[in-house]
């Protein structure tokens, strides 16, 4: 597996993102050492909140949430998935699999950071990966907050808007990351913010991760990840972990998953699930401070 590493100067002077990066070498028995990056805020002994991003964003997405969670006394940790942000980037699409992404995050969160009593917040692929981790390592988690995400197994079809997104990514000669993030927001991003989302990807060689992820979502019952996701769903629906849905009111891709999660997860019973108004798919970008306050209140309970 050939790895690319984005030059550090690409991350200089990004707006509202002066968090110090941290790095860990993840030893993959098949592919060798992969460096993963993360940023964090808050006291080192605070209750950990693991913030997992999705496609095609990176930890920059959490810049408005980290200070709010830190002010609440929480240790907020936002990794960059492999292929994104400051993390190493396999430059071949076939080097990305659903199972590898789950394992890479597991190794960072548990082997390197040794996180325990974790509250997960997962959005988009952050939920697809994070919910698998909860199901496979429930003893590590204290609570789950799901926002604009799900756990597809390929047994039901994805929305038409998602298929259109997948086709656009597959067919794009030049993948405009900033434009894709803007398309998932209700607010208008400045040119500087869109450039910050582009920063991890100096050229098309670095974009195998964003190009690969839509094709890794299980869309058929016999997808390579379908059986694992079905097992994870069975486990998740039997757990008593407190479970909060904090979905936006403006995401046509995942909006239908909120009621399914609310009625399926034991830990979601009797919980008042907020709706983040006026936000799109990337609710962290559109309403980050509000979302962080929701998470902080939930952890406090």
mmCIF file of C-alpha atoms in Angstrom:
data_model
loop_
_atom_site.group_PDB
_atom_site.id
_atom_site.type_symbol
_atom_site.label_atom_id
_atom_site.label_comp_id
_atom_site.label_asym_id
_atom_site.label_seq_id
_atom_site.Cartn_x
_atom_site.Cartn_y
_atom_site.Cartn_z
ATOM 1 C CA UNK A 1 0.000 0.000 0.000
ATOM 2 C CA UNK A 2 1.511 3.292 -1.120
ATOM 3 C CA UNK A 3 0.823 6.134 1.308
ATOM 4 C CA UNK A 4 0.824 9.858 0.630
ATOM 5 C CA UNK A 5 1.211 12.472 3.356
ATOM 6 C CA UNK A 6 -0.107 16.000 2.905
ATOM 7 C CA UNK A 7 2.605 18.637 3.475
ATOM 8 C CA UNK A 8 2.175 20.510 6.762
ATOM 9 C CA UNK A 9 2.122 23.904 5.061
ATOM 10 C CA UNK A 10 -1.241 23.025 3.534
ATOM 11 C CA UNK A 11 -2.720 23.337 7.042
ATOM 12 C CA UNK A 12 -1.174 26.683 7.955
ATOM 13 C CA UNK A 13 -3.475 29.557 8.927
ATOM 14 C CA UNK A 14 -6.769 27.767 8.376
ATOM 15 C CA UNK A 15 -9.649 29.917 9.665
ATOM 16 C CA UNK A 16 -10.720 29.118 13.260
ATOM 17 C CA UNK A 17 -8.561 26.002 13.434
ATOM 18 C CA UNK A 18 -5.546 26.544 15.653
ATOM 19 C CA UNK A 19 -5.787 23.184 17.433
ATOM 20 C CA UNK A 20 -2.485 21.359 17.823
ATOM 21 C CA UNK A 21 -2.356 18.172 15.757
ATOM 22 C CA UNK A 22 -1.477 14.850 17.359
ATOM 23 C CA UNK A 23 -0.238 11.761 15.547
ATOM 24 C CA UNK A 24 -0.125 8.012 16.101
ATOM 25 C CA UNK A 25 1.476 5.263 14.047
ATOM 26 C CA UNK A 26 -1.088 2.509 13.580
ATOM 27 C CA UNK A 27 0.506 -0.875 12.935
ATOM 28 C CA UNK A 28 -1.587 -2.654 10.327
ATOM 29 C CA UNK A 29 -0.455 -6.313 10.080
ATOM 30 C CA UNK A 30 -1.316 -6.388 6.380
ATOM 31 C CA UNK A 31 -0.408 -2.923 5.173
ATOM 32 C CA UNK A 32 2.297 -1.774 7.587
ATOM 33 C CA UNK A 33 2.399 1.510 9.494
ATOM 34 C CA UNK A 34 -0.308 4.087 8.811
ATOM 35 C CA UNK A 35 -0.113 7.469 10.529
ATOM 36 C CA UNK A 36 -3.390 8.837 11.884
ATOM 37 C CA UNK A 37 -3.944 12.383 13.106
ATOM 38 C CA UNK A 38 -6.368 13.929 15.545
ATOM 39 C CA UNK A 39 -7.065 17.183 17.337
ATOM 40 C CA UNK A 40 -8.577 17.549 20.769
ATOM 41 C CA UNK A 41 -9.706 20.107 23.305
ATOM 42 C CA UNK A 42 -10.639 20.016 26.955
ATOM 43 C CA UNK A 43 -9.094 18.535 30.101
ATOM 44 C CA UNK A 44 -7.087 15.339 29.682
ATOM 45 C CA UNK A 45 -9.089 13.734 32.494
ATOM 46 C CA UNK A 46 -12.472 14.849 31.149
ATOM 47 C CA UNK A 47 -15.040 12.348 29.977
ATOM 48 C CA UNK A 48 -14.047 11.533 26.381
ATOM 49 C CA UNK A 49 -16.255 12.389 23.433
ATOM 50 C CA UNK A 50 -15.120 10.792 20.180
ATOM 51 C CA UNK A 51 -16.142 12.911 17.189
ATOM 52 C CA UNK A 52 -16.016 10.970 13.934
ATOM 53 C CA UNK A 53 -16.400 12.763 10.601
ATOM 54 C CA UNK A 54 -17.522 11.384 7.284
ATOM 55 C CA UNK A 55 -17.229 11.863 3.527
ATOM 56 C CA UNK A 56 -15.477 14.013 2.247
ATOM 57 C CA UNK A 57 -14.719 16.157 5.305
ATOM 58 C CA UNK A 58 -12.089 15.972 8.053
ATOM 59 C CA UNK A 59 -11.647 17.117 11.661
ATOM 60 C CA UNK A 60 -11.921 20.747 10.518
ATOM 61 C CA UNK A 61 -15.657 20.060 10.532
ATOM 62 C CA UNK A 62 -15.571 20.043 14.359
ATOM 63 C CA UNK A 63 -13.811 23.374 14.873
ATOM 64 C CA UNK A 64 -16.937 25.041 16.326
ATOM 65 C CA UNK A 65 -17.819 22.076 18.532
ATOM 66 C CA UNK A 66 -14.474 21.417 20.189
ATOM 67 C CA UNK A 67 -14.411 24.635 22.287
ATOM 68 C CA UNK A 68 -18.013 24.168 23.473
ATOM 69 C CA UNK A 69 -17.390 20.592 24.581
ATOM 70 C CA UNK A 70 -14.124 21.610 26.244
ATOM 71 C CA UNK A 71 -15.889 24.412 28.150
ATOM 72 C CA UNK A 72 -18.270 21.757 29.504
ATOM 73 C CA UNK A 73 -15.300 19.882 30.970
ATOM 74 C CA UNK A 74 -15.246 17.163 28.321
ATOM 75 C CA UNK A 75 -12.257 15.802 26.441
ATOM 76 C CA UNK A 76 -13.320 16.210 22.832
ATOM 77 C CA UNK A 77 -11.298 14.149 20.352
ATOM 78 C CA UNK A 78 -11.696 14.528 16.581
ATOM 79 C CA UNK A 79 -9.624 12.111 14.469
ATOM 80 C CA UNK A 80 -8.990 12.311 10.752
ATOM 81 C CA UNK A 81 -9.998 9.098 9.039
ATOM 82 C CA UNK A 82 -7.271 7.434 7.008
ATOM 83 C CA UNK A 83 -7.299 9.113 3.613
ATOM 84 C CA UNK A 84 -8.530 12.424 5.038
ATOM 85 C CA UNK A 85 -7.197 15.467 6.877
ATOM 86 C CA UNK A 86 -3.676 15.111 8.215
ATOM 87 C CA UNK A 87 -3.850 11.311 8.295
ATOM 88 C CA UNK A 88 -1.930 9.256 5.734
ATOM 89 C CA UNK A 89 -3.631 8.739 2.391
ATOM 90 C CA UNK A 90 -3.482 5.417 0.549
ATOM 91 C CA UNK A 91 -3.387 6.523 -3.062
ATOM 92 C CA UNK A 92 -5.256 3.531 -4.499
ATOM 93 C CA UNK A 93 -9.020 3.214 -4.106
ATOM 94 C CA UNK A 94 -8.758 -0.550 -3.554
ATOM 95 C CA UNK A 95 -6.681 0.086 -0.414
ATOM 96 C CA UNK A 96 -9.844 1.390 1.272
ATOM 97 C CA UNK A 97 -12.337 -1.095 2.728
ATOM 98 C CA UNK A 98 -15.063 -0.698 5.316
ATOM 99 C CA UNK A 99 -13.338 -3.245 7.580
ATOM 100 C CA UNK A 100 -10.003 -1.420 7.373
ATOM 101 C CA UNK A 101 -11.548 1.895 8.369
ATOM 102 C CA UNK A 102 -13.237 0.319 11.374
ATOM 103 C CA UNK A 103 -9.948 -1.280 12.436
ATOM 104 C CA UNK A 104 -7.886 1.876 11.924
ATOM 105 C CA UNK A 105 -10.210 3.921 14.162
ATOM 106 C CA UNK A 106 -10.401 1.116 16.714
ATOM 107 C CA UNK A 107 -6.620 0.962 16.935
ATOM 108 C CA UNK A 108 -6.330 4.707 17.420
ATOM 109 C CA UNK A 109 -9.134 5.019 19.969
ATOM 110 C CA UNK A 110 -8.406 1.936 22.052
ATOM 111 C CA UNK A 111 -4.858 0.691 21.447
ATOM 112 C CA UNK A 112 -3.212 4.124 21.285
ATOM 113 C CA UNK A 113 -5.480 6.500 23.232
ATOM 114 C CA UNK A 114 -6.954 3.773 25.492
ATOM 115 C CA UNK A 115 -10.277 5.599 25.623
ATOM 116 C CA UNK A 116 -12.891 4.289 28.052
ATOM 117 C CA UNK A 117 -16.379 5.436 29.022
ATOM 118 C CA UNK A 118 -16.561 7.072 25.604
ATOM 119 C CA UNK A 119 -19.476 9.039 24.223
ATOM 120 C CA UNK A 120 -19.529 8.551 20.466
ATOM 121 C CA UNK A 121 -20.746 11.218 18.108
ATOM 122 C CA UNK A 122 -20.860 9.936 14.545
ATOM 123 C CA UNK A 123 -22.092 11.695 11.413
ATOM 124 C CA UNK A 124 -22.147 10.244 7.894
ATOM 125 C CA UNK A 125 -19.308 7.671 7.721
ATOM 126 C CA UNK A 126 -18.478 8.597 11.303
ATOM 127 C CA UNK A 127 -21.641 6.723 12.255
ATOM 128 C CA UNK A 128 -21.072 3.822 9.887
ATOM 129 C CA UNK A 129 -17.676 3.298 11.509
ATOM 130 C CA UNK A 130 -18.528 4.392 15.035
ATOM 131 C CA UNK A 131 -21.670 2.279 15.409
ATOM 132 C CA UNK A 132 -19.661 -0.764 14.381
ATOM 133 C CA UNK A 133 -17.149 0.046 17.123
ATOM 134 C CA UNK A 134 -19.914 0.382 19.704
ATOM 135 C CA UNK A 135 -21.391 -2.960 18.713
ATOM 136 C CA UNK A 136 -18.034 -4.738 18.688
ATOM 137 C CA UNK A 137 -16.606 -3.079 21.839
ATOM 138 C CA UNK A 138 -19.589 -1.993 23.959
ATOM 139 C CA UNK A 139 -17.549 -2.113 27.171
ATOM 140 C CA UNK A 140 -15.609 0.929 25.946
ATOM 141 C CA UNK A 141 -18.650 3.177 25.531
ATOM 142 C CA UNK A 142 -20.886 5.115 27.903
ATOM 143 C CA UNK A 143 -23.304 6.652 25.390
ATOM 144 C CA UNK A 144 -23.991 7.227 21.707
ATOM 145 C CA UNK A 145 -25.109 10.344 19.837
ATOM 146 C CA UNK A 146 -26.011 9.762 16.199
ATOM 147 C CA UNK A 147 -26.386 12.687 13.822
ATOM 148 C CA UNK A 148 -27.295 12.316 10.144
ATOM 149 C CA UNK A 149 -26.022 8.763 9.889
ATOM 150 C CA UNK A 150 -27.069 5.130 9.924
ATOM 151 C CA UNK A 151 -25.841 1.564 9.560
ATOM 152 C CA UNK A 152 -26.845 0.267 6.122
ATOM 153 C CA UNK A 153 -26.642 -3.420 5.357
ATOM 154 C CA UNK A 154 -27.797 -3.391 1.734
ATOM 155 C CA UNK A 155 -31.177 -4.900 2.587
ATOM 156 C CA UNK A 156 -33.008 -1.670 1.713
ATOM 157 C CA UNK A 157 -32.192 0.750 -1.078
ATOM 158 C CA UNK A 158 -30.425 4.032 -0.528
ATOM 159 C CA UNK A 159 -32.229 7.322 -1.367
ATOM 160 C CA UNK A 160 -32.033 8.571 -4.946
ATOM 161 C CA UNK A 161 -30.110 11.650 -3.827
ATOM 162 C CA UNK A 162 -27.386 9.400 -2.421
ATOM 163 C CA UNK A 163 -27.119 7.478 -5.695
ATOM 164 C CA UNK A 164 -26.751 10.802 -7.508
ATOM 165 C CA UNK A 165 -23.959 11.777 -5.103
ATOM 166 C CA UNK A 166 -22.171 8.465 -5.618
ATOM 167 C CA UNK A 167 -22.398 8.819 -9.395
ATOM 168 C CA UNK A 168 -21.058 12.375 -9.232
ATOM 169 C CA UNK A 169 -18.048 11.279 -7.175
ATOM 170 C CA UNK A 170 -17.325 8.311 -9.441
ATOM 171 C CA UNK A 171 -17.523 10.362 -12.625
ATOM 172 C CA UNK A 172 -15.774 13.551 -11.539
ATOM 173 C CA UNK A 173 -12.465 14.078 -13.318
ATOM 174 C CA UNK A 174 -11.578 16.655 -10.662
ATOM 175 C CA UNK A 175 -13.222 16.057 -7.287
ATOM 176 C CA UNK A 176 -14.002 19.454 -5.753
ATOM 177 C CA UNK A 177 -14.043 18.701 -2.014
ATOM 178 C CA UNK A 178 -15.031 22.207 -0.909
ATOM 179 C CA UNK A 179 -17.929 22.211 -3.340
ATOM 180 C CA UNK A 180 -19.151 18.828 -2.082
ATOM 181 C CA UNK A 181 -19.146 20.068 1.507
ATOM 182 C CA UNK A 182 -20.966 23.242 0.459
ATOM 183 C CA UNK A 183 -23.618 21.116 -1.272
ATOM 184 C CA UNK A 184 -24.334 19.425 2.072
ATOM 185 C CA UNK A 185 -24.738 22.699 3.998
ATOM 186 C CA UNK A 186 -27.592 25.159 4.388
ATOM 187 C CA UNK A 187 -25.245 28.029 5.218
ATOM 188 C CA UNK A 188 -22.990 29.624 2.622
ATOM 189 C CA UNK A 189 -19.333 28.810 3.211
ATOM 190 C CA UNK A 190 -16.682 31.434 2.617
ATOM 191 C CA UNK A 191 -13.991 30.789 0.043
ATOM 192 C CA UNK A 192 -11.503 30.438 2.926
ATOM 193 C CA UNK A 193 -13.572 27.718 4.592
ATOM 194 C CA UNK A 194 -14.046 25.816 1.344
ATOM 195 C CA UNK A 195 -10.279 26.053 0.814
ATOM 196 C CA UNK A 196 -9.772 24.571 4.288
ATOM 197 C CA UNK A 197 -11.805 21.526 3.288
ATOM 198 C CA UNK A 198 -9.644 21.273 0.155
ATOM 199 C CA UNK A 199 -6.408 21.634 2.143
ATOM 200 C CA UNK A 200 -5.715 17.912 2.766
ATOM 201 C CA UNK A 201 -5.781 17.187 -0.968
ATOM 202 C CA UNK A 202 -3.043 18.993 -2.962
ATOM 203 C CA UNK A 203 -4.035 17.164 -6.144
ATOM 204 C CA UNK A 204 -6.141 14.259 -7.408
ATOM 205 C CA UNK A 205 -3.552 11.673 -6.304
ATOM 206 C CA UNK A 206 -4.474 12.391 -2.686
ATOM 207 C CA UNK A 207 -8.237 11.851 -3.139
ATOM 208 C CA UNK A 208 -8.528 8.052 -3.194
ATOM 209 C CA UNK A 209 -10.270 8.160 0.203
ATOM 210 C CA UNK A 210 -13.061 10.564 -0.814
ATOM 211 C CA UNK A 211 -13.429 8.723 -4.108
ATOM 212 C CA UNK A 212 -13.587 5.303 -2.419
ATOM 213 C CA UNK A 213 -16.061 5.903 0.407
ATOM 214 C CA UNK A 214 -19.349 6.027 -1.560
ATOM 215 C CA UNK A 215 -18.501 2.662 -3.093
ATOM 216 C CA UNK A 216 -17.929 1.110 0.339
ATOM 217 C CA UNK A 217 -21.471 1.749 1.579
ATOM 218 C CA UNK A 218 -23.313 -1.604 1.534
ATOM 219 C CA UNK A 219 -25.992 -1.372 -1.170
ATOM 220 C CA UNK A 220 -26.609 -5.098 -1.740
ATOM 221 C CA UNK A 221 -27.474 -7.847 0.759
ATOM 222 C CA UNK A 222 -24.287 -9.699 -0.241
ATOM 223 C CA UNK A 223 -21.968 -6.703 0.094
ATOM 224 C CA UNK A 224 -18.659 -7.539 1.866
ATOM 225 C CA UNK A 225 -19.750 -5.467 4.890
ATOM 226 C CA UNK A 226 -23.411 -6.507 4.997
ATOM 227 C CA UNK A 227 -23.084 -9.462 7.373
ATOM 228 C CA UNK A 228 -20.915 -7.478 9.810
ATOM 229 C CA UNK A 229 -23.402 -4.605 9.801
ATOM 230 C CA UNK A 230 -26.336 -6.938 10.403
ATOM 231 C CA UNK A 231 -24.539 -8.457 13.385
ATOM 232 C CA UNK A 232 -23.699 -4.982 14.651
ATOM 233 C CA UNK A 233 -27.331 -3.881 14.335
ATOM 234 C CA UNK A 234 -28.498 -6.929 16.264
ATOM 235 C CA UNK A 235 -26.065 -6.118 19.067
ATOM 236 C CA UNK A 236 -26.819 -2.396 19.103
ATOM 237 C CA UNK A 237 -30.553 -2.944 19.460
ATOM 238 C CA UNK A 238 -29.961 -5.127 22.521
ATOM 239 C CA UNK A 239 -27.654 -2.721 24.371
ATOM 240 C CA UNK A 240 -28.824 -0.477 27.191
ATOM 241 C CA UNK A 241 -26.366 2.305 26.331
ATOM 242 C CA UNK A 242 -28.000 5.744 26.379
ATOM 243 C CA UNK A 243 -28.660 6.623 22.742
ATOM 244 C CA UNK A 244 -29.512 10.073 21.394
ATOM 245 C CA UNK A 245 -30.507 11.013 17.867
ATOM 246 C CA UNK A 246 -29.518 14.588 16.999
ATOM 247 C CA UNK A 247 -30.418 14.834 13.326
ATOM 248 C CA UNK A 248 -30.912 17.980 11.298
ATOM 249 C CA UNK A 249 -34.189 18.866 9.614
ATOM 250 C CA UNK A 250 -32.560 19.292 6.197
ATOM 251 C CA UNK A 251 -30.741 16.121 5.192
ATOM 252 C CA UNK A 252 -32.472 14.110 2.442
ATOM 253 C CA UNK A 253 -29.783 11.418 2.588
ATOM 254 C CA UNK A 254 -30.104 10.219 6.189
ATOM 255 C CA UNK A 255 -33.271 11.877 7.490
ATOM 256 C CA UNK A 256 -35.254 8.649 7.309
ATOM 257 C CA UNK A 257 -32.871 6.913 9.700
ATOM 258 C CA UNK A 258 -33.738 9.045 12.738
ATOM 259 C CA UNK A 259 -37.121 7.416 13.512
ATOM 260 C CA UNK A 260 -35.701 3.960 12.822
ATOM 261 C CA UNK A 261 -32.881 4.462 15.324
ATOM 262 C CA UNK A 262 -35.228 5.998 17.885
ATOM 263 C CA UNK A 263 -37.624 3.065 17.869
ATOM 264 C CA UNK A 264 -34.948 0.358 17.493
ATOM 265 C CA UNK A 265 -32.358 1.256 20.135
ATOM 266 C CA UNK A 266 -33.234 0.302 23.714
ATOM 267 C CA UNK A 267 -31.176 3.190 25.020
ATOM 268 C CA UNK A 268 -33.240 5.637 22.947
ATOM 269 C CA UNK A 269 -36.496 4.849 24.758
ATOM 270 C CA UNK A 270 -37.863 7.735 26.776
ATOM 271 C CA UNK A 271 -35.204 10.123 25.482
ATOM 272 C CA UNK A 272 -36.156 13.501 24.033
ATOM 273 C CA UNK A 273 -34.413 13.542 20.668
ATOM 274 C CA UNK A 274 -33.708 17.076 19.412
ATOM 275 C CA UNK A 275 -34.045 18.219 15.828
ATOM 276 C CA UNK A 276 -31.328 20.630 14.729
ATOM 277 C CA UNK A 277 -33.313 23.186 12.734
ATOM 278 C CA UNK A 278 -31.980 24.936 9.663
ATOM 279 C CA UNK A 279 -29.069 22.555 9.135
ATOM 280 C CA UNK A 280 -28.168 20.300 6.249
ATOM 281 C CA UNK A 281 -26.188 17.079 5.984
ATOM 282 C CA UNK A 282 -23.143 18.674 7.609
ATOM 283 C CA UNK A 283 -24.957 19.861 10.720
ATOM 284 C CA UNK A 284 -21.594 20.411 12.446
ATOM 285 C CA UNK A 285 -20.901 23.170 9.918
ATOM 286 C CA UNK A 286 -24.385 24.676 9.962
ATOM 287 C CA UNK A 287 -25.089 24.448 13.709
ATOM 288 C CA UNK A 288 -21.915 23.254 15.406
ATOM 289 C CA UNK A 289 -22.217 25.179 18.666
ATOM 290 C CA UNK A 290 -25.857 24.151 19.133
ATOM 291 C CA UNK A 291 -25.037 20.515 18.407
ATOM 292 C CA UNK A 292 -22.125 20.564 20.863
ATOM 293 C CA UNK A 293 -24.392 21.927 23.577
ATOM 294 C CA UNK A 294 -26.846 19.097 22.905
ATOM 295 C CA UNK A 295 -24.054 16.545 23.297
ATOM 296 C CA UNK A 296 -22.731 18.193 26.463
ATOM 297 C CA UNK A 297 -26.180 18.172 28.088
ATOM 298 C CA UNK A 298 -26.675 14.526 27.159
ATOM 299 C CA UNK A 299 -23.325 13.509 28.652
ATOM 300 C CA UNK A 300 -24.126 15.479 31.821
ATOM 301 C CA UNK A 301 -27.278 13.422 32.308
#
